PDB file of C-alpha atoms in Angstrom:
ATOM      1  CA  UNK A  16      21.269 -25.946  19.624  1.00  0.00           C
ATOM      2  CA  UNK A  17      17.538 -25.674  19.828  1.00  0.00           C
ATOM      3  CA  UNK A  18      17.328 -22.788  18.007  1.00  0.00           C
ATOM      4  CA  UNK A  19      19.282 -24.346  15.222  1.00  0.00           C
ATOM      5  CA  UNK A  20      17.052 -26.840  15.971  1.00  0.00           C
ATOM      6  CA  UNK A  21      14.061 -24.492  15.358  1.00  0.00           C
ATOM      7  CA  UNK A  22      12.553 -25.461  18.467  1.00  0.00           C
ATOM      8  CA  UNK A  23      11.861 -21.967  19.480  1.00  0.00           C
ATOM      9  CA  UNK A  24       9.957 -22.698  22.806  1.00  0.00           C
ATOM     10  CA  UNK A  25      12.798 -24.438  24.125  1.00  0.00           C
ATOM     11  CA  UNK A  26      15.575 -21.745  22.568  1.00  0.00           C
ATOM     12  CA  UNK A  27      13.141 -19.037  24.188  1.00  0.00           C
ATOM     13  CA  UNK A  28      13.416 -20.296  27.919  1.00  0.00           C
ATOM     14  CA  UNK A  29      16.969 -20.844  27.917  1.00  0.00           C
ATOM     15  CA  UNK A  30      17.754 -16.734  26.398  1.00  0.00           C
ATOM     16  CA  UNK A  31      15.186 -15.791  29.002  1.00  0.00           C
ATOM     17  CA  UNK A  32      16.621 -17.472  32.002  1.00  0.00           C
ATOM     18  CA  UNK A  33      20.037 -16.277  30.745  1.00  0.00           C
ATOM     19  CA  UNK A  34      19.310 -12.843  30.579  1.00  0.00           C
ATOM     20  CA  UNK A  35      17.545 -12.536  33.839  1.00  0.00           C
ATOM     21  CA  UNK A  36      19.979 -14.214  36.080  1.00  0.00           C
ATOM     22  CA  UNK A  37      23.182 -13.135  34.013  1.00  0.00           C
ATOM     23  CA  UNK A  38      24.695  -9.399  35.633  1.00  0.00           C
ATOM     24  CA  UNK A  39      23.588  -6.238  33.636  1.00  0.00           C
ATOM     25  CA  UNK A  40      27.496  -5.925  32.522  1.00  0.00           C
ATOM     26  CA  UNK A  41      27.617  -9.475  30.415  1.00  0.00           C
ATOM     27  CA  UNK A  42      28.919  -8.044  27.238  1.00  0.00           C
ATOM     28  CA  UNK A  43      26.239 -10.921  25.558  1.00  0.00           C
ATOM     29  CA  UNK A  44      22.980  -9.734  26.568  1.00  0.00           C
ATOM     30  CA  UNK A  45      22.506  -7.553  23.750  1.00  0.00           C
ATOM     31  CA  UNK A  46      23.367 -11.044  21.552  1.00  0.00           C
ATOM     32  CA  UNK A  47      20.653 -12.730  23.835  1.00  0.00           C
ATOM     33  CA  UNK A  48      17.842 -10.770  23.564  1.00  0.00           C
ATOM     34  CA  UNK A  49      18.643 -10.187  19.933  1.00  0.00           C
ATOM     35  CA  UNK A  50      17.716 -14.522  19.822  1.00  0.00           C
ATOM     36  CA  UNK A  51      15.192 -13.917  22.373  1.00  0.00           C
ATOM     37  CA  UNK A  52      13.377 -11.899  20.609  1.00  0.00           C
ATOM     38  CA  UNK A  53      13.283 -13.919  17.085  1.00  0.00           C
ATOM     39  CA  UNK A  54      12.510 -17.229  18.819  1.00  0.00           C
ATOM     40  CA  UNK A  55       9.412 -15.375  20.569  1.00  0.00           C
ATOM     41  CA  UNK A  56       8.200 -13.845  17.156  1.00  0.00           C
ATOM     42  CA  UNK A  57       8.400 -17.213  15.674  1.00  0.00           C
ATOM     43  CA  UNK A  58       6.242 -18.540  18.625  1.00  0.00           C
ATOM     44  CA  UNK A  59       3.792 -15.803  18.208  1.00  0.00           C
ATOM     45  CA  UNK A  60       4.096 -14.684  21.624  1.00  0.00           C
ATOM     46  CA  UNK A  61       3.958 -11.002  21.104  1.00  0.00           C
ATOM     47  CA  UNK A  62       4.189  -9.802  25.225  1.00  0.00           C
ATOM     48  CA  UNK A  63       7.891 -11.313  24.333  1.00  0.00           C
ATOM     49  CA  UNK A  64       8.468 -10.286  21.700  1.00  0.00           C
ATOM     50  CA  UNK A  65       8.302  -6.803  22.829  1.00  0.00           C
ATOM     51  CA  UNK A  66      10.019  -7.803  26.003  1.00  0.00           C
ATOM     52  CA  UNK A  67      13.197  -7.903  24.522  1.00  0.00           C
ATOM     53  CA  UNK A  68      13.283  -5.721  21.812  1.00  0.00           C
ATOM     54  CA  UNK A  69      14.748  -2.393  22.444  1.00  0.00           C
ATOM     55  CA  UNK A  70      17.499  -4.059  24.177  1.00  0.00           C
ATOM     56  CA  UNK A  71      18.454  -6.278  20.062  1.00  0.00           C
ATOM     57  CA  UNK A  72      18.984  -2.975  17.952  1.00  0.00           C
ATOM     58  CA  UNK A  73      22.139  -2.320  18.999  1.00  0.00           C
ATOM     59  CA  UNK A  74      23.934  -5.872  17.859  1.00  0.00           C
ATOM     60  CA  UNK A  75      21.970  -5.187  13.594  1.00  0.00           C
ATOM     61  CA  UNK A  76      22.675  -3.803  10.706  1.00  0.00           C
ATOM     62  CA  UNK A  77      20.071  -1.373   9.638  1.00  0.00           C
ATOM     63  CA  UNK A  78      18.917  -4.610   7.262  1.00  0.00           C
ATOM     64  CA  UNK A  79      17.904  -6.316  10.502  1.00  0.00           C
ATOM     65  CA  UNK A  80      16.621  -3.172  12.491  1.00  0.00           C
ATOM     66  CA  UNK A  81      14.421  -2.924  10.092  1.00  0.00           C
ATOM     67  CA  UNK A  82      13.420  -6.032  10.447  1.00  0.00           C
ATOM     68  CA  UNK A  83      12.999  -5.503  14.318  1.00  0.00           C
ATOM     69  CA  UNK A  84      11.119  -2.456  13.935  1.00  0.00           C
ATOM     70  CA  UNK A  85       8.453  -4.626  11.623  1.00  0.00           C
ATOM     71  CA  UNK A  86       8.122  -7.370  14.788  1.00  0.00           C
ATOM     72  CA  UNK A  87       7.669  -4.209  16.988  1.00  0.00           C
ATOM     73  CA  UNK A  88       4.946  -3.003  14.839  1.00  0.00           C
ATOM     74  CA  UNK A  89       3.315  -6.587  14.189  1.00  0.00           C
ATOM     75  CA  UNK A  90       3.134  -7.241  17.531  1.00  0.00           C
ATOM     76  CA  UNK A  91       1.329  -4.096  18.860  1.00  0.00           C
ATOM     77  CA  UNK A  92      -0.762  -4.275  16.898  1.00  0.00           C
ATOM     78  CA  UNK A  93      -1.276  -8.196  17.488  1.00  0.00           C
ATOM     79  CA  UNK A  94      -2.188  -6.969  21.426  1.00  0.00           C
ATOM     80  CA  UNK A  95      -3.882  -4.194  20.153  1.00  0.00           C
ATOM     81  CA  UNK A  96      -2.333  -0.986  21.269  1.00  0.00           C
ATOM     82  CA  UNK A  97      -3.309   0.806  18.180  1.00  0.00           C
ATOM     83  CA  UNK A  98      -0.979   3.796  19.393  1.00  0.00           C
ATOM     84  CA  UNK A  99       2.156   2.528  19.541  1.00  0.00           C
ATOM     85  CA  UNK A 100       1.414   0.474  16.855  1.00  0.00           C
ATOM     86  CA  UNK A 101       1.077   3.868  14.869  1.00  0.00           C
ATOM     87  CA  UNK A 102       3.997   5.663  16.920  1.00  0.00           C
ATOM     88  CA  UNK A 103       5.958   2.419  16.172  1.00  0.00           C
ATOM     89  CA  UNK A 104       5.684   2.345  12.193  1.00  0.00           C
ATOM     90  CA  UNK A 105       6.361   6.736  12.583  1.00  0.00           C
ATOM     91  CA  UNK A 106       9.511   5.602  14.121  1.00  0.00           C
ATOM     92  CA  UNK A 107      10.078   2.989  11.081  1.00  0.00           C
ATOM     93  CA  UNK A 108       9.396   5.283   8.349  1.00  0.00           C
ATOM     94  CA  UNK A 109      11.890   8.281   9.583  1.00  0.00           C
ATOM     95  CA  UNK A 110      14.808   5.137  10.690  1.00  0.00           C
ATOM     96  CA  UNK A 111      14.222   2.603   7.410  1.00  0.00           C
ATOM     97  CA  UNK A 112      12.967   4.655   5.046  1.00  0.00           C
ATOM     98  CA  UNK A 113      13.962   2.476   2.159  1.00  0.00           C
ATOM     99  CA  UNK A 114      11.585   0.165   4.331  1.00  0.00           C
ATOM    100  CA  UNK A 115       8.653   0.134   2.442  1.00  0.00           C
ATOM    101  CA  UNK A 116       6.382  -1.185   5.611  1.00  0.00           C
ATOM    102  CA  UNK A 117       6.353   0.972   7.402  1.00  0.00           C
ATOM    103  CA  UNK A 118       4.970   3.602   5.160  1.00  0.00           C
ATOM    104  CA  UNK A 119       2.607   1.543   3.365  1.00  0.00           C
ATOM    105  CA  UNK A 120       0.704   1.207   6.665  1.00  0.00           C
ATOM    106  CA  UNK A 121       0.999   4.670   8.088  1.00  0.00           C
ATOM    107  CA  UNK A 122      -0.202   5.658   4.733  1.00  0.00           C
ATOM    108  CA  UNK A 123      -3.485   3.191   4.516  1.00  0.00           C
ATOM    109  CA  UNK A 124      -3.968   3.845   8.703  1.00  0.00           C
ATOM    110  CA  UNK A 125      -3.528   8.248   7.237  1.00  0.00           C
ATOM    111  CA  UNK A 126      -6.429   7.574   4.366  1.00  0.00           C
ATOM    112  CA  UNK A 127      -8.365   5.724   6.438  1.00  0.00           C
ATOM    113  CA  UNK A 128      -8.935   8.283   9.164  1.00  0.00           C
ATOM    114  CA  UNK A 129      -8.663  10.984   6.632  1.00  0.00           C
ATOM    115  CA  UNK A 130      -5.864  12.230   7.673  1.00  0.00           C
ATOM    116  CA  UNK A 131      -5.219  13.333   4.482  1.00  0.00           C
ATOM    117  CA  UNK A 132      -2.437  16.186   4.985  1.00  0.00           C
ATOM    118  CA  UNK A 133      -0.297  14.208   6.804  1.00  0.00           C
ATOM    119  CA  UNK A 134       0.048  11.577   4.355  1.00  0.00           C
ATOM    120  CA  UNK A 135       0.939  14.366   1.817  1.00  0.00           C
ATOM    121  CA  UNK A 136       3.578  16.111   4.696  1.00  0.00           C
ATOM    122  CA  UNK A 137       4.749  12.152   5.198  1.00  0.00           C
ATOM    123  CA  UNK A 138       4.916  11.630   1.049  1.00  0.00           C
ATOM    124  CA  UNK A 139       6.732  14.523   0.435  1.00  0.00           C
ATOM    125  CA  UNK A 140       9.343  14.472   3.155  1.00  0.00           C
ATOM    126  CA  UNK A 141      10.342  10.952   1.427  1.00  0.00           C
ATOM    127  CA  UNK A 142      10.438  12.080  -2.160  1.00  0.00           C
ATOM    128  CA  UNK A 143      13.013  14.535  -0.865  1.00  0.00           C
ATOM    129  CA  UNK A 144      15.220  11.432   0.362  1.00  0.00           C
ATOM    130  CA  UNK A 145      14.403   9.555  -2.911  1.00  0.00           C
ATOM    131  CA  UNK A 146      12.221  10.589  -5.859  1.00  0.00           C
ATOM    132  CA  UNK A 147      12.535   7.865  -7.707  1.00  0.00           C
ATOM    133  CA  UNK A 148      10.618   5.766  -5.383  1.00  0.00           C
ATOM    134  CA  UNK A 149       7.744   4.875  -7.343  1.00  0.00           C
ATOM    135  CA  UNK A 150       5.388   4.128  -3.974  1.00  0.00           C
ATOM    136  CA  UNK A 151       6.131   7.420  -2.795  1.00  0.00           C
ATOM    137  CA  UNK A 152       3.751   9.114  -5.577  1.00  0.00           C
ATOM    138  CA  UNK A 153       1.282   6.050  -5.600  1.00  0.00           C
ATOM    139  CA  UNK A 154       0.620   6.978  -2.601  1.00  0.00           C
ATOM    140  CA  UNK A 155      -0.237  10.972  -3.472  1.00  0.00           C
ATOM    141  CA  UNK A 156      -2.577   9.686  -6.170  1.00  0.00           C
ATOM    142  CA  UNK A 157      -4.172   7.361  -3.770  1.00  0.00           C
ATOM    143  CA  UNK A 158      -4.896  10.259  -0.805  1.00  0.00           C
ATOM    144  CA  UNK A 159      -5.870  12.511  -4.092  1.00  0.00           C
ATOM    145  CA  UNK A 160      -8.147   9.934  -5.396  1.00  0.00           C
ATOM    146  CA  UNK A 161      -9.832   9.913  -1.471  1.00  0.00           C
ATOM    147  CA  UNK A 162     -10.058  13.525  -1.361  1.00  0.00           C
ATOM    148  CA  UNK A 163     -11.864  13.196  -4.870  1.00  0.00           C
ATOM    149  CA  UNK A 164      -9.076  15.975  -6.692  1.00  0.00           C
ATOM    150  CA  UNK A 165      -9.588  13.123  -9.401  1.00  0.00           C
ATOM    151  CA  UNK A 166      -6.778  15.584 -11.937  1.00  0.00           C
ATOM    152  CA  UNK A 167      -4.311  15.419  -8.754  1.00  0.00           C
ATOM    153  CA  UNK A 168      -4.840  11.841  -8.670  1.00  0.00           C
ATOM    154  CA  UNK A 169      -4.128  11.853 -12.696  1.00  0.00           C
ATOM    155  CA  UNK A 170      -1.206  13.878 -11.774  1.00  0.00           C
ATOM    156  CA  UNK A 171       0.587  11.515  -9.295  1.00  0.00           C
ATOM    157  CA  UNK A 172      -0.069   8.240 -11.187  1.00  0.00           C
ATOM    158  CA  UNK A 173       1.509   9.859 -14.513  1.00  0.00           C
ATOM    159  CA  UNK A 174       4.637  10.587 -11.984  1.00  0.00           C
ATOM    160  CA  UNK A 175       3.829   6.796 -10.769  1.00  0.00           C
ATOM    161  CA  UNK A 176       4.435   5.349 -14.017  1.00  0.00           C
ATOM    162  CA  UNK A 177       7.207   6.973 -15.495  1.00  0.00           C
ATOM    163  CA  UNK A 178       8.946   5.478 -12.786  1.00  0.00           C
ATOM    164  CA  UNK A 179       7.258   1.968 -12.791  1.00  0.00           C
ATOM    165  CA  UNK A 180       5.778   1.267 -15.793  1.00  0.00           C
ATOM    166  CA  UNK A 181       4.026  -1.583 -14.565  1.00  0.00           C
ATOM    167  CA  UNK A 182       2.798  -0.252 -11.340  1.00  0.00           C
ATOM    168  CA  UNK A 183      -0.748  -1.913 -11.431  1.00  0.00           C
ATOM    169  CA  UNK A 184      -2.206   0.487  -8.627  1.00  0.00           C
ATOM    170  CA  UNK A 185      -1.971   3.671 -10.583  1.00  0.00           C
ATOM    171  CA  UNK A 186      -2.950   2.958 -14.004  1.00  0.00           C
ATOM    172  CA  UNK A 187      -6.143   2.015 -12.310  1.00  0.00           C
ATOM    173  CA  UNK A 188      -6.292   5.667  -9.725  1.00  0.00           C
ATOM    174  CA  UNK A 189      -6.198   7.013 -13.311  1.00  0.00           C
ATOM    175  CA  UNK A 190      -8.610   5.256 -14.807  1.00  0.00           C
ATOM    176  CA  UNK A 191     -10.811   5.386 -11.984  1.00  0.00           C
ATOM    177  CA  UNK A 192      -9.820   9.008 -11.605  1.00  0.00           C
ATOM    178  CA  UNK A 193     -11.022   9.493 -15.640  1.00  0.00           C
ATOM    179  CA  UNK A 194     -13.935   7.455 -15.134  1.00  0.00           C
ATOM    180  CA  UNK A 195     -15.575   9.814 -11.804  1.00  0.00           C
ATOM    181  CA  UNK A 196     -14.795  12.915 -13.456  1.00  0.00           C
ATOM    182  CA  UNK A 197     -17.057  11.734 -17.062  1.00  0.00           C
ATOM    183  CA  UNK A 198     -19.543  10.702 -14.209  1.00  0.00           C
ATOM    184  CA  UNK A 199     -19.818  13.967 -13.452  1.00  0.00           C
ATOM    185  CA  UNK A 200     -19.436  15.679 -15.863  1.00  0.00           C
ATOM    186  CA  UNK A 201     -22.471  13.501 -17.551  1.00  0.00           C
ATOM    187  CA  UNK A 202     -24.769  14.484 -14.443  1.00  0.00           C
ATOM    188  CA  UNK A 203     -24.165  18.267 -15.475  1.00  0.00           C
ATOM    189  CA  UNK A 204     -24.049  18.197 -18.897  1.00  0.00           C
ATOM    190  CA  UNK A 205     -26.278  19.966 -20.991  1.00  0.00           C
ATOM    191  CA  UNK A 206     -29.479  17.423 -22.341  1.00  0.00           C
ATOM    192  CA  UNK A 207     -31.050  19.865 -25.082  1.00  0.00           C
ATOM    193  CA  UNK A 208     -29.674  18.344 -28.254  1.00  0.00           C
ATOM    194  CA  UNK A 209     -30.064  21.970 -30.395  1.00  0.00           C
ATOM    195  CA  UNK A 210     -27.774  23.569 -27.538  1.00  0.00           C
ATOM    196  CA  UNK A 211     -24.383  23.898 -28.879  1.00  0.00           C
ATOM    197  CA  UNK A 212     -23.045  23.143 -25.434  1.00  0.00           C
ATOM    198  CA  UNK A 213     -24.675  19.677 -26.057  1.00  0.00           C
ATOM    199  CA  UNK A 214     -22.459  18.704 -28.294  1.00  0.00           C
ATOM    200  CA  UNK A 215     -19.316  19.478 -26.383  1.00  0.00           C
ATOM    201  CA  UNK A 216     -20.613  17.961 -23.343  1.00  0.00           C
ATOM    202  CA  UNK A 217     -20.859  14.625 -25.237  1.00  0.00           C
ATOM    203  CA  UNK A 218     -17.298  15.571 -26.206  1.00  0.00           C
ATOM    204  CA  UNK A 219     -15.741  15.911 -23.444  1.00  0.00           C
ATOM    205  CA  UNK A 220     -17.408  13.062 -21.780  1.00  0.00           C
ATOM    206  CA  UNK A 221     -16.299  10.700 -24.803  1.00  0.00           C
ATOM    207  CA  UNK A 222     -12.685  11.727 -24.120  1.00  0.00           C
ATOM    208  CA  UNK A 223     -12.779  11.366 -20.154  1.00  0.00           C
ATOM    209  CA  UNK A 224     -13.835   7.269 -21.236  1.00  0.00           C
ATOM    210  CA  UNK A 225     -11.144   7.459 -23.420  1.00  0.00           C
ATOM    211  CA  UNK A 226      -8.925   8.403 -21.417  1.00  0.00           C
ATOM    212  CA  UNK A 227     -10.242   5.678 -18.940  1.00  0.00           C
ATOM    213  CA  UNK A 228     -10.288   2.987 -21.563  1.00  0.00           C
ATOM    214  CA  UNK A 229      -6.115   1.937 -21.666  1.00  0.00           C
ATOM    215  CA  UNK A 230      -5.938   2.417 -18.069  1.00  0.00           C
ATOM    216  CA  UNK A 231      -8.621  -0.579 -17.144  1.00  0.00           C
ATOM    217  CA  UNK A 232      -7.170  -2.208 -20.517  1.00  0.00           C
ATOM    218  CA  UNK A 233      -3.490  -2.205 -19.042  1.00  0.00           C
ATOM    219  CA  UNK A 234      -4.878  -3.438 -15.585  1.00  0.00           C
ATOM    220  CA  UNK A 235      -6.386  -5.858 -17.130  1.00  0.00           C
ATOM    221  CA  UNK A 236      -2.644  -7.093 -19.072  1.00  0.00           C
ATOM    222  CA  UNK A 237      -0.875  -7.191 -15.562  1.00  0.00           C
ATOM    223  CA  UNK A 238      -3.612  -8.870 -13.678  1.00  0.00           C
ATOM    224  CA  UNK A 239      -5.652 -11.226 -15.956  1.00  0.00           C
ATOM    225  CA  UNK A 240      -6.818 -13.145 -13.720  1.00  0.00           C
ATOM    226  CA  UNK A 241      -8.535 -10.212 -11.062  1.00  0.00           C
ATOM    227  CA  UNK A 242     -11.530  -9.518 -13.368  1.00  0.00           C
ATOM    228  CA  UNK A 243     -13.344  -8.353 -10.381  1.00  0.00           C
ATOM    229  CA  UNK A 244     -11.321  -4.869  -9.950  1.00  0.00           C
ATOM    230  CA  UNK A 245     -11.190  -4.301 -14.160  1.00  0.00           C
ATOM    231  CA  UNK A 246     -13.967  -6.512 -15.713  1.00  0.00           C
ATOM    232  CA  UNK A 247     -17.307  -4.048 -14.399  1.00  0.00           C
ATOM    233  CA  UNK A 248     -14.967  -0.992 -15.752  1.00  0.00           C
ATOM    234  CA  UNK A 249     -14.029  -1.946 -18.938  1.00  0.00           C
ATOM    235  CA  UNK A 250     -17.935  -3.173 -19.850  1.00  0.00           C
ATOM    236  CA  UNK A 251     -18.455   0.327 -18.471  1.00  0.00           C
ATOM    237  CA  UNK A 252     -15.883   2.000 -21.103  1.00  0.00           C
ATOM    238  CA  UNK A 253     -16.750  -0.373 -24.036  1.00  0.00           C
ATOM    239  CA  UNK A 254     -20.547   0.171 -23.553  1.00  0.00           C
ATOM    240  CA  UNK A 255     -20.446   3.916 -23.878  1.00  0.00           C
ATOM    241  CA  UNK A 256     -18.055   3.593 -26.247  1.00  0.00           C
ATOM    242  CA  UNK A 257     -20.275   2.036 -28.786  1.00  0.00           C
ATOM    243  CA  UNK A 258     -17.012  -0.794 -28.838  1.00  0.00           C
ATOM    244  CA  UNK A 259     -19.475  -3.791 -30.251  1.00  0.00           C
ATOM    245  CA  UNK A 260     -16.483  -6.580 -30.506  1.00  0.00           C
ATOM    246  CA  UNK A 261     -14.791  -5.301 -27.237  1.00  0.00           C
ATOM    247  CA  UNK A 262     -18.119  -4.539 -25.518  1.00  0.00           C
ATOM    248  CA  UNK A 263     -19.408  -8.752 -26.568  1.00  0.00           C
ATOM    249  CA  UNK A 264     -16.430  -9.948 -25.511  1.00  0.00           C
ATOM    250  CA  UNK A 265     -16.113  -8.540 -22.292  1.00  0.00           C
ATOM    251  CA  UNK A 266     -20.243  -9.020 -21.812  1.00  0.00           C
ATOM    252  CA  UNK A 267     -19.392 -12.492 -22.184  1.00  0.00           C
ATOM    253  CA  UNK A 268     -16.650 -13.122 -19.917  1.00  0.00           C
ATOM    254  CA  UNK A 269     -18.410 -11.061 -16.849  1.00  0.00           C
ATOM    255  CA  UNK A 270     -21.430 -14.019 -17.501  1.00  0.00           C
ATOM    256  CA  UNK A 271     -19.226 -17.233 -17.706  1.00  0.00           C
ATOM    257  CA  UNK A 272     -19.294 -17.031 -13.633  1.00  0.00           C
TER     258      UNK A 272
END
């Protein structure tokens, strides 16, 4: 009754009491544990969520099990048990690979800790299960970008885009990789205009900027309101390629703040 009324505090008290004072053989206990977990999570009481959550998995299917596992991860993070949070994310990836929450957050941790080998191994293990999921390929591009392996990043961005032509982050990573490659080439370019290598370097740099252009323009198309993300990059591209009309438009747009 109280659960149906969204009175989670009172509902939890009844579930908790039932579980505490009922015989362990009672067949209702796993269901009671599930509703106690649900009520405490809705209340933001993470300690009570963790109290009963392991007893709840026996009465749920894989879809609800994945949600419970996410509750478990979020609750461990909320109480600042970082070790348990990471362990439960890994368990979630292994048991519920189709529930992206676990993979996304674990990959972020691997990138933050520069555990690139672990991140790539994780992505490859999931690609082996489902090669069509663009998220797994994108994660590899993200890791390669963090490692400054820009050619590999572009390769995995292309793999992502082949599976999802509207994957904004893949276009962004690809564009950034081309811009970084252009910067590296500029820093080592021959400055002696009488040397044939000077012309060769200039052409190579221009090609890198041209390759970056459609990537960043696609980011703009997919996220038109997020000009903080694509504005300065398109400004740089249009300026280098001497695209007067496009440069004037982006210049006015950036100044409009």
